[in-house]
Amino acid sequence: MAPTPGLSAVTLEPEVADHQVARLSGASTPGVTAVLRVRNEAHSLPWSLPQLLRSTDEVLLVDNRSTDDTPAIAVEIADRHGLGDRLRVVDYPYRLSRCGPEHLDTPPESAHSLVRFNNWAESLVTTSYVVKWDGDMALTRDGERALSAFGWQVQHRRINLRLPRHPLYVESDRVAYLDLAMRNREHFGHPVLPGFSYAKAFEWEFLLYPEGTPHHNLPEGSCVELKHLDDDEFGHWTDPDAFLTSARTQRKRREYMTFDAVRTGDWQQIPGLHRIEAPEDMHVIEYVVETWLPKAPRPLDASAS
């Protein structure tokens, strides 16, 4: 097989002992740690970090080469909310392979691999349960309560957590577009026990877990995934054209199509997309997670508004 264009042109960096996967000894403390994986997420952290700090025992922020002061801004947000003691910040200095063909071309044991990155980050967790989190994921009011309640009940139990989330395309401080037809539920939480680790899949990393492990789903409307129209929201992919080549990337194809439709003003052609305008005194993200989604009738209406 010919090498995939992209990674072969990247100079691999020497690894250091501090970023080998750690093997912690001793019993873990009951509780939940959120591993918050970030790169240049300063614009999303005001909406994603406070809820996560309130609903977990610790947030382990793993910064990957940010250039926008993401770690410092995270510390400032945590301190401002009186939750600085729940935030721990570490650095992962290696350039990570992008999802898709570049990821496929990267050995899983490489420091550039998403597999190695996630396993290293989670090896630093000292609680009995871990949830992986992205900097653009914002819990709703109901989602915050649900995650907090799950945390004190799960303790050392062998159970995986699935989190439903809907993309929220942010046009401005007042206007955003919520995709309720996208019902994406991924594994985001698992116990810190042998047998639970990340392995390589075709486009991204995949959680391995013991056969028969039960799953718990947080309620729909628990979380939104922020997509800012003025950002390169698909820069972590080798090439968005790769979305067209695999049945495994149907969700990314819809996100890419929706992002373009909203940006060009053709949002009404996307079934299930709701245009939301916030009151003058409230940011649209705050309005969606605090008011609009919690008050929306269940089951959530996937028809366009």
mmCIF file of C-alpha atoms in Angstrom:
data_model
loop_
_atom_site.group_PDB
_atom_site.id
_atom_site.type_symbol
_atom_site.label_atom_id
_atom_site.label_comp_id
_atom_site.label_asym_id
_atom_site.label_seq_id
_atom_site.Cartn_x
_atom_site.Cartn_y
_atom_site.Cartn_z
ATOM 1 C CA MET A 1 0.000 0.000 0.000
ATOM 2 C CA ALA A 2 1.324 3.428 -0.896
ATOM 3 C CA PRO A 3 1.909 5.779 2.054
ATOM 4 C CA THR A 4 -0.840 8.263 2.777
ATOM 5 C CA PRO A 5 0.150 11.838 1.813
ATOM 6 C CA GLY A 6 0.548 14.097 4.813
ATOM 7 C CA LEU A 7 2.234 12.319 7.684
ATOM 8 C CA SER A 8 5.296 11.275 5.676
ATOM 9 C CA ALA A 9 6.160 14.962 5.334
ATOM 10 C CA VAL A 10 6.060 15.504 9.128
ATOM 11 C CA THR A 11 9.302 15.278 11.079
ATOM 12 C CA LEU A 12 8.776 12.907 14.003
ATOM 13 C CA GLU A 13 9.933 14.399 17.286
ATOM 14 C CA PRO A 14 12.078 12.564 19.875
ATOM 15 C CA GLU A 15 10.115 11.253 22.838
ATOM 16 C CA VAL A 16 10.912 11.915 26.477
ATOM 17 C CA ALA A 17 10.203 9.788 29.546
ATOM 18 C CA ASP A 18 7.647 12.248 30.952
ATOM 19 C CA HIS A 19 5.250 11.335 28.159
ATOM 20 C CA GLN A 20 5.428 7.571 28.375
ATOM 21 C CA VAL A 21 2.152 5.966 29.459
ATOM 22 C CA ALA A 22 2.341 5.915 33.249
ATOM 23 C CA ARG A 23 1.442 2.907 35.358
ATOM 24 C CA LEU A 24 0.149 4.294 38.616
ATOM 25 C CA SER A 25 0.196 2.047 41.661
ATOM 26 C CA GLY A 26 -2.153 1.972 44.601
ATOM 27 C CA ALA A 27 -5.925 2.140 44.870
ATOM 28 C CA SER A 28 -7.754 4.925 43.067
ATOM 29 C CA THR A 29 -9.907 7.456 44.889
ATOM 30 C CA PRO A 30 -13.691 7.155 44.313
ATOM 31 C CA GLY A 31 -14.766 9.939 42.002
ATOM 32 C CA VAL A 32 -14.785 11.201 38.427
ATOM 33 C CA THR A 33 -12.023 12.967 36.514
ATOM 34 C CA ALA A 34 -12.752 14.716 33.230
ATOM 35 C CA VAL A 35 -9.795 14.588 30.849
ATOM 36 C CA LEU A 36 -10.246 17.803 28.891
ATOM 37 C CA ARG A 37 -8.226 17.579 25.666
ATOM 38 C CA VAL A 38 -7.605 21.011 24.192
ATOM 39 C CA ARG A 39 -5.772 22.887 21.474
ATOM 40 C CA ASN A 40 -6.598 26.567 20.997
ATOM 41 C CA GLU A 41 -9.957 26.391 22.809
ATOM 42 C CA ALA A 42 -9.820 29.765 24.594
ATOM 43 C CA HIS A 43 -13.026 30.910 22.863
ATOM 44 C CA SER A 44 -15.019 27.833 23.984
ATOM 45 C CA LEU A 45 -13.740 27.359 27.542
ATOM 46 C CA PRO A 46 -16.005 30.021 29.122
ATOM 47 C CA TRP A 47 -18.976 27.883 28.020
ATOM 48 C CA SER A 48 -17.544 24.388 28.552
ATOM 49 C CA LEU A 49 -15.238 24.519 31.577
ATOM 50 C CA PRO A 50 -17.392 25.857 34.469
ATOM 51 C CA GLN A 51 -20.091 23.192 34.095
ATOM 52 C CA LEU A 52 -17.469 20.456 33.849
ATOM 53 C CA LEU A 53 -15.695 21.659 36.990
ATOM 54 C CA ARG A 54 -18.975 21.711 38.914
ATOM 55 C CA SER A 55 -20.092 18.247 37.815
ATOM 56 C CA THR A 56 -16.845 16.265 38.311
ATOM 57 C CA ASP A 57 -14.262 15.868 41.067
ATOM 58 C CA GLU A 58 -11.348 17.028 38.933
ATOM 59 C CA VAL A 59 -10.697 18.360 35.441
ATOM 60 C CA LEU A 60 -7.358 17.291 33.991
ATOM 61 C CA LEU A 61 -6.714 19.751 31.173
ATOM 62 C CA VAL A 62 -4.285 18.285 28.631
ATOM 63 C CA ASP A 63 -2.995 21.037 26.380
ATOM 64 C CA ASN A 64 -1.614 20.095 22.971
ATOM 65 C CA ARG A 65 0.483 22.959 21.586
ATOM 66 C CA SER A 66 -2.034 25.776 22.036
ATOM 67 C CA THR A 67 -1.008 29.229 20.831
ATOM 68 C CA ASP A 68 -3.947 31.180 22.284
ATOM 69 C CA ASP A 69 -3.141 30.977 26.030
ATOM 70 C CA THR A 70 -5.688 28.188 26.543
ATOM 71 C CA PRO A 71 -4.055 26.862 29.773
ATOM 72 C CA ALA A 72 -3.792 30.303 31.400
ATOM 73 C CA ILE A 73 -7.360 31.167 30.447
ATOM 74 C CA ALA A 74 -8.577 27.861 31.886
ATOM 75 C CA VAL A 75 -6.864 28.635 35.207
ATOM 76 C CA GLU A 76 -8.400 32.126 35.242
ATOM 77 C CA ILE A 77 -11.907 30.728 34.573
ATOM 78 C CA ALA A 78 -11.558 28.083 37.283
ATOM 79 C CA ASP A 79 -10.323 30.631 39.835
ATOM 80 C CA ARG A 80 -13.092 33.092 38.936
ATOM 81 C CA HIS A 81 -15.696 30.404 39.680
ATOM 82 C CA GLY A 82 -13.990 29.421 42.934
ATOM 83 C CA LEU A 83 -13.062 25.998 41.532
ATOM 84 C CA GLY A 84 -9.340 26.365 40.987
ATOM 85 C CA ASP A 85 -8.627 23.405 43.275
ATOM 86 C CA ARG A 86 -10.460 21.106 40.831
ATOM 87 C CA LEU A 87 -8.295 21.979 37.807
ATOM 88 C CA ARG A 88 -4.988 20.314 36.956
ATOM 89 C CA VAL A 89 -3.066 21.325 33.818
ATOM 90 C CA VAL A 90 -0.530 19.192 31.948
ATOM 91 C CA ASP A 91 1.191 19.572 28.592
ATOM 92 C CA TYR A 92 1.440 17.167 25.661
ATOM 93 C CA PRO A 93 4.023 18.706 23.321
ATOM 94 C CA TYR A 94 3.867 16.408 20.284
ATOM 95 C CA ARG A 95 2.133 17.235 17.036
ATOM 96 C CA LEU A 96 -0.837 14.820 16.830
ATOM 97 C CA SER A 97 -1.817 13.108 13.617
ATOM 98 C CA ARG A 98 -5.090 14.382 12.224
ATOM 99 C CA CYS A 99 -8.115 12.092 12.057
ATOM 100 C CA GLY A 100 -8.646 10.121 8.873
ATOM 101 C CA PRO A 101 -5.857 8.970 6.532
ATOM 102 C CA GLU A 102 -3.077 10.637 8.530
ATOM 103 C CA HIS A 103 -4.156 8.821 11.703
ATOM 104 C CA LEU A 104 -4.281 5.553 9.760
ATOM 105 C CA ASP A 105 -0.683 6.125 8.661
ATOM 106 C CA THR A 106 0.571 6.594 12.250
ATOM 107 C CA PRO A 107 1.724 3.657 14.433
ATOM 108 C CA PRO A 108 -0.439 3.470 17.581
ATOM 109 C CA GLU A 109 2.628 3.486 19.859
ATOM 110 C CA SER A 110 3.935 6.731 18.330
ATOM 111 C CA ALA A 111 3.816 9.884 20.459
ATOM 112 C CA HIS A 112 1.983 11.437 17.491
ATOM 113 C CA SER A 113 -0.846 8.899 17.706
ATOM 114 C CA LEU A 114 -4.282 9.705 19.095
ATOM 115 C CA VAL A 115 -4.170 6.270 20.749
ATOM 116 C CA ARG A 116 -0.984 7.016 22.667
ATOM 117 C CA PHE A 117 -2.178 10.530 23.518
ATOM 118 C CA ASN A 118 -5.451 9.357 25.079
ATOM 119 C CA ASN A 119 -3.909 6.441 26.948
ATOM 120 C CA TRP A 120 -1.144 8.681 28.322
ATOM 121 C CA ALA A 121 -3.613 11.337 29.469
ATOM 122 C CA GLU A 122 -5.901 8.839 31.175
ATOM 123 C CA SER A 123 -2.942 7.140 32.864
ATOM 124 C CA LEU A 124 -2.551 10.335 34.941
ATOM 125 C CA VAL A 125 -6.045 9.989 36.411
ATOM 126 C CA THR A 126 -6.144 9.089 40.117
ATOM 127 C CA THR A 127 -9.922 8.680 40.537
ATOM 128 C CA SER A 128 -11.919 5.508 39.934
ATOM 129 C CA TYR A 129 -13.745 6.850 36.859
ATOM 130 C CA VAL A 130 -12.786 8.980 33.884
ATOM 131 C CA VAL A 131 -14.672 10.848 31.163
ATOM 132 C CA LYS A 132 -12.850 12.162 28.118
ATOM 133 C CA TRP A 133 -13.929 15.608 27.038
ATOM 134 C CA ASP A 134 -13.313 18.089 24.236
ATOM 135 C CA GLY A 135 -12.910 21.804 24.778
ATOM 136 C CA ASP A 136 -15.935 22.564 22.585
ATOM 137 C CA MET A 137 -18.401 20.377 24.504
ATOM 138 C CA ALA A 138 -20.774 22.374 26.739
ATOM 139 C CA LEU A 139 -23.129 20.691 29.184
ATOM 140 C CA THR A 140 -26.656 21.996 29.435
ATOM 141 C CA ARG A 141 -28.206 22.736 32.824
ATOM 142 C CA ASP A 142 -29.808 19.281 32.799
ATOM 143 C CA GLY A 143 -26.619 17.637 31.560
ATOM 144 C CA GLU A 144 -24.612 19.135 34.385
ATOM 145 C CA ARG A 145 -27.021 17.707 36.961
ATOM 146 C CA ALA A 146 -27.098 14.311 35.229
ATOM 147 C CA LEU A 147 -23.320 13.967 35.046
ATOM 148 C CA SER A 148 -22.946 15.025 38.671
ATOM 149 C CA ALA A 149 -25.552 12.484 39.799
ATOM 150 C CA PHE A 150 -23.932 9.743 37.724
ATOM 151 C CA GLY A 151 -20.559 10.522 39.280
ATOM 152 C CA TRP A 152 -21.516 9.931 42.879
ATOM 153 C CA GLN A 153 -23.385 6.740 41.985
ATOM 154 C CA VAL A 154 -20.852 5.056 39.699
ATOM 155 C CA GLN A 155 -17.844 4.852 42.106
ATOM 156 C CA HIS A 156 -15.890 1.674 41.117
ATOM 157 C CA ARG A 157 -18.647 0.075 39.035
ATOM 158 C CA ARG A 158 -17.852 -1.401 35.626
ATOM 159 C CA ILE A 159 -20.112 0.685 33.435
ATOM 160 C CA ASN A 160 -19.512 2.813 30.351
ATOM 161 C CA LEU A 161 -21.018 6.260 29.912
ATOM 162 C CA ARG A 162 -22.507 7.428 26.635
ATOM 163 C CA LEU A 163 -23.175 11.095 26.092
ATOM 164 C CA PRO A 164 -25.714 12.409 23.555
ATOM 165 C CA ARG A 165 -24.647 15.724 22.034
ATOM 166 C CA HIS A 166 -25.964 18.025 19.337
ATOM 167 C CA PRO A 167 -23.853 20.335 17.167
ATOM 168 C CA LEU A 168 -24.453 24.044 17.788
ATOM 169 C CA TYR A 169 -23.252 26.245 14.923
ATOM 170 C CA VAL A 170 -22.454 29.655 16.407
ATOM 171 C CA GLU A 171 -22.894 32.541 13.964
ATOM 172 C CA SER A 172 -22.594 35.433 16.430
ATOM 173 C CA ASP A 173 -23.140 36.330 20.088
ATOM 174 C CA ARG A 174 -26.885 36.344 19.432
ATOM 175 C CA VAL A 175 -27.539 33.718 16.743
ATOM 176 C CA ALA A 176 -26.758 29.998 16.502
ATOM 177 C CA TYR A 177 -28.156 26.923 14.739
ATOM 178 C CA LEU A 178 -28.864 23.737 16.704
ATOM 179 C CA ASP A 179 -28.969 20.396 14.902
ATOM 180 C CA LEU A 180 -31.515 18.216 16.676
ATOM 181 C CA ALA A 181 -31.561 15.634 13.897
ATOM 182 C CA MET A 182 -28.014 14.670 14.884
ATOM 183 C CA ARG A 183 -28.348 12.154 17.720
ATOM 184 C CA ASN A 184 -24.730 11.269 18.306
ATOM 185 C CA ARG A 185 -23.965 9.021 21.298
ATOM 186 C CA GLU A 186 -20.316 8.122 21.816
ATOM 187 C CA HIS A 187 -18.468 6.419 24.634
ATOM 188 C CA PHE A 188 -17.130 9.188 26.837
ATOM 189 C CA GLY A 189 -16.718 7.558 30.241
ATOM 190 C CA HIS A 190 -15.378 4.344 31.728
ATOM 191 C CA PRO A 191 -13.879 2.972 34.956
ATOM 192 C CA VAL A 192 -10.114 3.237 35.461
ATOM 193 C CA LEU A 193 -9.522 -0.512 35.440
ATOM 194 C CA PRO A 194 -7.493 -3.043 33.434
ATOM 195 C CA GLY A 195 -9.185 -3.912 30.156
ATOM 196 C CA PHE A 196 -10.321 -0.349 29.429
ATOM 197 C CA SER A 197 -7.957 1.390 27.012
ATOM 198 C CA TYR A 198 -7.791 3.019 23.586
ATOM 199 C CA ALA A 199 -6.772 1.231 20.399
ATOM 200 C CA LYS A 200 -6.431 2.227 16.774
ATOM 201 C CA ALA A 201 -9.441 2.332 14.455
ATOM 202 C CA PHE A 202 -9.421 3.487 10.847
ATOM 203 C CA GLU A 203 -10.211 7.194 11.260
ATOM 204 C CA TRP A 204 -9.669 7.779 14.990
ATOM 205 C CA GLU A 205 -9.043 6.024 18.318
ATOM 206 C CA PHE A 206 -11.516 3.525 19.772
ATOM 207 C CA LEU A 207 -12.199 2.470 23.359
ATOM 208 C CA LEU A 208 -11.677 -1.214 24.124
ATOM 209 C CA TYR A 209 -13.609 -2.584 27.094
ATOM 210 C CA PRO A 210 -14.427 -6.032 28.525
ATOM 211 C CA GLU A 211 -17.230 -7.918 26.831
ATOM 212 C CA GLY A 212 -20.530 -7.542 28.629
ATOM 213 C CA THR A 213 -19.759 -4.118 30.111
ATOM 214 C CA PRO A 214 -23.124 -2.327 30.496
ATOM 215 C CA HIS A 215 -23.755 1.184 29.190
ATOM 216 C CA HIS A 216 -25.498 4.178 30.704
ATOM 217 C CA ASN A 217 -26.835 6.972 28.491
ATOM 218 C CA LEU A 218 -27.188 10.499 29.799
ATOM 219 C CA PRO A 219 -30.548 12.045 28.792
ATOM 220 C CA GLU A 220 -30.969 13.701 25.416
ATOM 221 C CA GLY A 221 -30.338 17.422 25.510
ATOM 222 C CA SER A 222 -27.421 16.983 27.923
ATOM 223 C CA CYS A 223 -24.657 18.496 25.807
ATOM 224 C CA VAL A 224 -23.953 20.648 22.758
ATOM 225 C CA GLU A 225 -20.835 20.628 20.608
ATOM 226 C CA LEU A 226 -19.811 24.181 19.722
ATOM 227 C CA LYS A 227 -18.866 24.923 16.129
ATOM 228 C CA HIS A 228 -17.842 28.519 15.531
ATOM 229 C CA LEU A 229 -18.434 29.652 11.955
ATOM 230 C CA ASP A 230 -15.334 31.859 11.999
ATOM 231 C CA ASP A 231 -13.015 28.965 12.908
ATOM 232 C CA ASP A 232 -11.430 26.066 11.045
ATOM 233 C CA GLU A 233 -13.679 23.479 12.683
ATOM 234 C CA PHE A 234 -12.339 20.604 10.567
ATOM 235 C CA GLY A 235 -8.628 21.333 10.825
ATOM 236 C CA HIS A 236 -8.115 18.209 12.961
ATOM 237 C CA TRP A 237 -8.983 16.073 9.912
ATOM 238 C CA THR A 238 -6.434 15.150 7.261
ATOM 239 C CA ASP A 239 -8.803 16.217 4.500
ATOM 240 C CA PRO A 240 -12.575 16.795 4.743
ATOM 241 C CA ASP A 241 -12.929 15.114 1.349
ATOM 242 C CA ALA A 242 -12.153 11.884 3.209
ATOM 243 C CA PHE A 243 -15.642 12.140 4.757
ATOM 244 C CA LEU A 244 -17.025 11.035 1.394
ATOM 245 C CA THR A 245 -15.091 7.771 1.273
ATOM 246 C CA SER A 246 -16.304 5.855 4.321
ATOM 247 C CA ALA A 247 -19.618 4.820 5.833
ATOM 248 C CA ARG A 248 -17.989 5.407 9.229
ATOM 249 C CA THR A 249 -17.873 9.164 8.664
ATOM 250 C CA GLN A 250 -21.549 9.849 7.963
ATOM 251 C CA ARG A 251 -21.751 12.112 11.033
ATOM 252 C CA LYS A 252 -18.777 14.178 9.866
ATOM 253 C CA ARG A 253 -20.272 14.470 6.394
ATOM 254 C CA ARG A 254 -23.452 15.944 7.843
ATOM 255 C CA GLU A 255 -21.496 18.340 10.076
ATOM 256 C CA TYR A 256 -19.384 19.511 7.138
ATOM 257 C CA MET A 257 -22.455 19.975 4.930
ATOM 258 C CA THR A 258 -24.343 21.791 7.693
ATOM 259 C CA PHE A 259 -21.405 24.050 8.543
ATOM 260 C CA ASP A 260 -21.187 25.141 4.903
ATOM 261 C CA ALA A 261 -24.964 25.612 4.578
ATOM 262 C CA VAL A 262 -25.140 27.826 7.679
ATOM 263 C CA ARG A 263 -22.142 29.876 6.620
ATOM 264 C CA THR A 264 -23.622 30.498 3.150
ATOM 265 C CA GLY A 265 -27.127 31.269 4.443
ATOM 266 C CA ASP A 266 -28.713 28.062 3.111
ATOM 267 C CA TRP A 267 -29.420 26.574 6.545
ATOM 268 C CA GLN A 268 -33.114 25.914 5.803
ATOM 269 C CA GLN A 269 -32.159 23.109 3.422
ATOM 270 C CA ILE A 270 -30.857 21.060 6.388
ATOM 271 C CA PRO A 271 -33.647 18.993 8.021
ATOM 272 C CA GLY A 272 -33.710 19.230 11.793
ATOM 273 C CA LEU A 273 -31.714 22.464 12.048
ATOM 274 C CA HIS A 274 -33.187 25.103 14.393
ATOM 275 C CA ARG A 275 -32.224 28.777 14.174
ATOM 276 C CA ILE A 276 -32.026 30.223 17.695
ATOM 277 C CA GLU A 277 -31.777 33.907 18.539
ATOM 278 C CA ALA A 278 -30.918 34.855 22.112
ATOM 279 C CA PRO A 279 -32.339 37.803 24.074
ATOM 280 C CA GLU A 280 -30.285 40.985 23.891
ATOM 281 C CA ASP A 281 -28.798 40.564 27.360
ATOM 282 C CA MET A 282 -27.654 36.926 26.932
ATOM 283 C CA HIS A 283 -25.054 35.150 24.815
ATOM 284 C CA VAL A 284 -26.625 32.592 22.523
ATOM 285 C CA ILE A 285 -24.563 29.693 23.930
ATOM 286 C CA GLU A 286 -25.668 30.528 27.456
ATOM 287 C CA TYR A 287 -29.254 30.853 26.244
ATOM 288 C CA VAL A 288 -29.209 27.449 24.522
ATOM 289 C CA VAL A 289 -27.676 25.486 27.424
ATOM 290 C CA GLU A 290 -29.458 27.291 30.263
ATOM 291 C CA THR A 291 -32.890 28.007 28.785
ATOM 292 C CA TRP A 292 -33.729 26.827 25.261
ATOM 293 C CA LEU A 293 -32.702 23.170 25.445
ATOM 294 C CA PRO A 294 -33.840 22.524 29.039
ATOM 295 C CA LYS A 295 -37.294 23.902 28.172
ATOM 296 C CA ALA A 296 -37.613 22.102 24.824
ATOM 297 C CA PRO A 297 -40.293 19.365 24.842
ATOM 298 C CA ARG A 298 -39.115 15.750 25.013
ATOM 299 C CA PRO A 299 -38.517 13.897 22.831
ATOM 300 C CA LEU A 300 -36.560 16.673 21.141
ATOM 301 C CA ASP A 301 -38.140 17.843 17.921
ATOM 302 C CA ALA A 302 -35.882 16.938 15.007
ATOM 303 C CA SER A 303 -37.967 18.859 12.478
ATOM 304 C CA ALA A 304 -36.724 22.281 11.352
ATOM 305 C CA SER A 305 -38.135 25.265 13.212
#
